[in-house]
Amino acid sequence: MSNFKRLYVEALLAANWVAPDWQLLEKTKEGGWLLERHSMTERLKACCRTLTVEVLGLHEVGKEVLSNNERELLGDQACLVREVVLSGDDTPWLCARTLVPMSTLTEREQDIADLGAVPLGQRVFNQANARRDAIEVAHLVCDGQALLARRSRLWVNDKPMLVSELFLPHAPIYQEEG
Ligand code: PHB
């Protein structure tokens, strides 16, 4: 993994997640992105010709690695960690790190471990019962740049996963018309 991508994953790991002020944030352009309850993949796709996913890492972690907060959101579970960078027309836009509890990777959801370059949102929001809750936001400084991030819990067939997303400097969220 290139140094800058490692830097983004580490920034996500160090983020201080806070509950958003919905009333304030809803009125802003950034809020539209941060509070999106449906698929981020869909939203990004609408801003480019080709959206690509590069898988940076896929590995398992024991339940002892989870923070208390992650445990509250996911349960006391060993997890699969999926780290990706999404690019719009070859420009890196989003770095995402997802914790998928092993108990989520059962029955119809087993394929989530093998998505490869298929965006997670495309898979999850294909299912009518997918939903998102527990949205939190963070302000990060990465390589001297102030960046926005969010963390949210996705449910599929009533099974959770926790998605952290860092909007990279050229992401549409920072652009005038984004
Ligand atoms: C992923 O494929 O892991 C992924 C894609 C889009 C996101 C988050 C995660 O917004």
Tab-separated table of C-alpha atoms and ligand atoms in Angstrom:
chain	number	residue	atom	x	y	z
A	1	MET	CA	0.000	0.000	0.000
A	2	SER	CA	1.367	3.433	-0.887
A	3	ASN	CA	2.287	5.697	2.018
A	4	PHE	CA	-0.533	8.132	1.406
A	5	LYS	CA	-3.144	5.383	1.467
A	6	ARG	CA	-1.727	3.984	4.720
A	7	LEU	CA	-1.900	7.527	6.108
A	8	TYR	CA	-5.618	7.729	5.321
A	9	VAL	CA	-6.406	4.373	6.924
A	10	GLU	CA	-4.472	5.430	10.028
A	11	ALA	CA	-6.325	8.753	10.139
A	12	LEU	CA	-9.638	6.849	10.111
A	13	LEU	CA	-8.430	4.649	12.953
A	14	ALA	CA	-7.535	7.698	15.059
A	15	ALA	CA	-10.764	9.639	14.340
A	16	ASN	CA	-12.739	11.114	17.203
A	17	TRP	CA	-16.333	10.280	16.208
A	18	VAL	CA	-19.069	12.594	17.444
A	19	ALA	CA	-22.844	12.629	17.033
A	20	PRO	CA	-23.696	15.239	14.384
A	21	ASP	CA	-25.874	18.268	15.001
A	22	TRP	CA	-28.499	17.156	12.460
A	23	GLN	CA	-30.387	20.453	12.312
A	24	LEU	CA	-27.244	22.436	11.587
A	25	LEU	CA	-25.581	19.931	9.294
A	26	GLU	CA	-28.686	19.176	7.232
A	27	LYS	CA	-28.609	22.739	5.935
A	28	THR	CA	-25.088	22.445	4.516
A	29	LYS	CA	-23.780	20.847	1.312
A	30	GLU	CA	-21.346	18.716	3.332
A	31	GLY	CA	-24.241	17.576	5.502
A	32	GLY	CA	-26.000	16.134	2.471
A	33	TRP	CA	-23.031	13.819	2.006
A	34	LEU	CA	-22.248	13.069	5.648
A	35	LEU	CA	-25.844	12.288	6.578
A	36	GLU	CA	-26.639	10.220	3.469
A	37	ARG	CA	-28.601	7.195	4.662
A	38	HIS	CA	-28.721	5.421	1.337
A	39	SER	CA	-25.768	4.244	-0.745
A	40	MET	CA	-22.618	6.419	-0.793
A	41	THR	CA	-21.508	4.394	-3.807
A	42	GLU	CA	-24.597	5.536	-5.746
A	43	ARG	CA	-23.992	9.126	-4.778
A	44	LEU	CA	-20.351	9.005	-5.882
A	45	LYS	CA	-21.256	7.198	-9.103
A	46	ALA	CA	-23.518	10.081	-10.039
A	47	CYS	CA	-20.468	12.404	-9.992
A	48	CYS	CA	-18.213	10.522	-12.445
A	49	ARG	CA	-18.158	8.229	-15.459
A	50	THR	CA	-16.329	5.335	-13.765
A	51	LEU	CA	-16.145	4.567	-10.068
A	52	THR	CA	-13.455	2.046	-9.152
A	53	VAL	CA	-12.665	0.233	-5.920
A	54	GLU	CA	-9.129	-0.689	-4.914
A	55	VAL	CA	-8.969	-3.141	-2.036
A	56	LEU	CA	-6.110	-2.088	0.240
A	57	GLY	CA	-6.579	-4.762	2.844
A	58	LEU	CA	-8.786	-7.634	3.938
A	59	HIS	CA	-7.979	-9.338	7.225
A	60	GLU	CA	-9.549	-10.729	10.373
A	61	VAL	CA	-9.268	-9.223	13.834
A	62	GLY	CA	-10.141	-10.821	17.158
A	63	LYS	CA	-12.884	-9.325	19.311
A	64	GLU	CA	-10.271	-8.065	21.806
A	65	VAL	CA	-9.106	-5.576	19.151
A	66	LEU	CA	-12.459	-3.729	19.074
A	67	SER	CA	-12.865	-0.536	21.091
A	68	ASN	CA	-15.672	-0.390	23.659
A	69	ASN	CA	-17.594	1.846	21.343
A	70	GLU	CA	-17.239	-0.552	18.393
A	71	ARG	CA	-18.372	-3.367	20.680
A	72	GLU	CA	-21.475	-1.408	21.637
A	73	LEU	CA	-22.328	-0.932	17.973
A	74	LEU	CA	-21.479	-4.430	16.713
A	75	GLY	CA	-21.473	-6.773	19.681
A	76	ASP	CA	-18.482	-8.633	21.095
A	77	GLN	CA	-17.429	-10.201	17.811
A	78	ALA	CA	-14.346	-11.134	15.819
A	79	CYS	CA	-14.519	-9.139	12.574
A	80	LEU	CA	-13.377	-9.042	9.000
A	81	VAL	CA	-11.731	-5.697	8.193
A	82	ARG	CA	-12.103	-4.422	4.625
A	83	GLU	CA	-10.100	-1.346	3.614
A	84	VAL	CA	-10.628	0.281	0.232
A	85	VAL	CA	-10.030	3.435	-1.777
A	86	LEU	CA	-12.784	4.529	-4.155
A	87	SER	CA	-11.776	6.618	-7.157
A	88	GLY	CA	-13.965	8.627	-9.488
A	89	ASP	CA	-12.447	8.659	-12.999
A	90	ASP	CA	-9.086	7.678	-11.479
A	91	THR	CA	-9.052	10.399	-8.802
A	92	PRO	CA	-9.058	8.982	-5.229
A	93	TRP	CA	-12.214	10.246	-3.501
A	94	LEU	CA	-12.897	8.099	-0.483
A	95	CYS	CA	-11.002	5.805	1.844
A	96	ALA	CA	-13.272	3.355	3.679
A	97	ARG	CA	-12.655	0.872	6.461
A	98	THR	CA	-15.423	-1.563	7.312
A	99	LEU	CA	-15.695	-3.907	10.276
A	100	VAL	CA	-17.893	-6.881	9.422
A	101	PRO	CA	-18.610	-9.163	12.384
A	102	MET	CA	-18.135	-12.852	11.584
A	103	SER	CA	-21.750	-13.388	12.687
A	104	THR	CA	-22.825	-11.088	9.835
A	105	LEU	CA	-20.925	-13.172	7.265
A	106	THR	CA	-23.425	-16.030	7.446
A	107	GLU	CA	-26.136	-17.400	5.146
A	108	ARG	CA	-26.836	-15.007	2.275
A	109	GLU	CA	-24.212	-12.572	3.554
A	110	GLN	CA	-21.219	-14.909	3.165
A	111	ASP	CA	-20.394	-13.283	-0.175
A	112	ILE	CA	-19.580	-9.966	1.543
A	113	ALA	CA	-16.153	-11.441	2.377
A	114	ASP	CA	-15.469	-11.934	-1.346
A	115	LEU	CA	-16.647	-8.647	-2.857
A	116	GLY	CA	-13.244	-7.699	-4.250
A	117	ALA	CA	-13.685	-4.642	-6.467
A	118	VAL	CA	-17.501	-4.647	-6.133
A	119	PRO	CA	-18.468	-1.685	-3.927
A	120	LEU	CA	-19.986	-2.690	-0.599
A	121	GLY	CA	-22.930	-0.307	-1.017
A	122	GLN	CA	-23.825	-1.868	-4.354
A	123	ARG	CA	-24.109	-5.258	-2.652
A	124	VAL	CA	-25.832	-4.122	0.541
A	125	PHE	CA	-28.380	-1.729	-0.944
A	126	ASN	CA	-29.408	-4.380	-3.464
A	127	GLN	CA	-31.355	-5.834	-0.597
A	128	ALA	CA	-34.653	-4.205	0.292
A	129	ASN	CA	-34.101	-4.503	4.036
A	130	ALA	CA	-30.746	-2.644	4.085
A	131	ARG	CA	-30.650	0.352	6.393
A	132	ARG	CA	-28.160	2.709	8.016
A	133	ASP	CA	-28.089	4.176	11.510
A	134	ALA	CA	-25.693	5.507	14.192
A	135	ILE	CA	-24.190	8.134	11.865
A	136	GLU	CA	-21.302	10.008	13.453
A	137	VAL	CA	-18.860	12.497	11.969
A	138	ALA	CA	-15.239	13.511	12.496
A	139	HIS	CA	-12.949	16.318	11.421
A	140	LEU	CA	-9.467	15.019	10.640
A	141	VAL	CA	-6.215	16.630	9.695
A	142	CYS	CA	-4.335	14.489	7.264
A	143	ASP	CA	-1.007	15.575	5.774
A	144	GLY	CA	-1.848	19.156	6.799
A	145	GLN	CA	-5.289	19.105	5.164
A	146	ALA	CA	-8.597	19.382	7.030
A	147	LEU	CA	-10.802	16.490	5.899
A	148	LEU	CA	-14.288	15.225	6.726
A	149	ALA	CA	-15.149	11.691	7.740
A	150	ARG	CA	-18.154	9.781	8.929
A	151	ARG	CA	-18.874	6.466	10.557
A	152	SER	CA	-22.163	4.631	10.301
A	153	ARG	CA	-23.682	1.251	10.959
A	154	LEU	CA	-25.161	-0.646	8.045
A	155	TRP	CA	-27.700	-3.410	8.568
A	156	VAL	CA	-28.418	-6.157	6.110
A	157	ASN	CA	-30.938	-8.848	7.040
A	158	ASP	CA	-30.763	-7.372	10.566
A	159	LYS	CA	-27.012	-8.054	10.767
A	160	PRO	CA	-24.675	-5.098	11.378
A	161	MET	CA	-21.388	-3.794	10.012
A	162	LEU	CA	-19.560	-0.571	10.787
A	163	VAL	CA	-18.348	1.603	7.908
A	164	SER	CA	-15.861	4.475	8.381
A	165	GLU	CA	-15.410	6.761	5.381
A	166	LEU	CA	-12.826	9.501	4.892
A	167	PHE	CA	-13.499	12.004	2.111
A	168	LEU	CA	-10.170	12.579	0.336
A	169	PRO	CA	-9.113	16.088	-0.787
A	170	HIS	CA	-10.556	15.854	-4.340
A	171	ALA	CA	-13.892	14.288	-3.329
A	172	PRO	CA	-17.095	15.943	-4.603
A	173	ILE	CA	-18.122	16.807	-1.020
A	174	TYR	CA	-15.575	19.675	-1.107
A	175	GLN	CA	-16.520	20.921	-4.579
A	176	GLU	CA	-18.828	23.839	-5.261
A	177	GLU	CA	-21.398	21.863	-7.193
A	178	GLY	CA	-20.865	18.639	-5.118
B	1	PHB	C1	-16.411	-0.818	0.018
B	1	PHB	O1	-16.489	-1.352	-1.102
B	1	PHB	O2	-15.829	-1.373	0.956
B	1	PHB	C2	-17.038	0.514	0.224
B	1	PHB	C3	-17.526	1.214	-0.883
B	1	PHB	C4	-18.124	2.460	-0.697
B	1	PHB	C5	-18.210	3.021	0.566
B	1	PHB	C6	-17.731	2.325	1.660
B	1	PHB	C7	-17.143	1.074	1.497
B	1	PHB	O3	-18.786	4.237	0.702
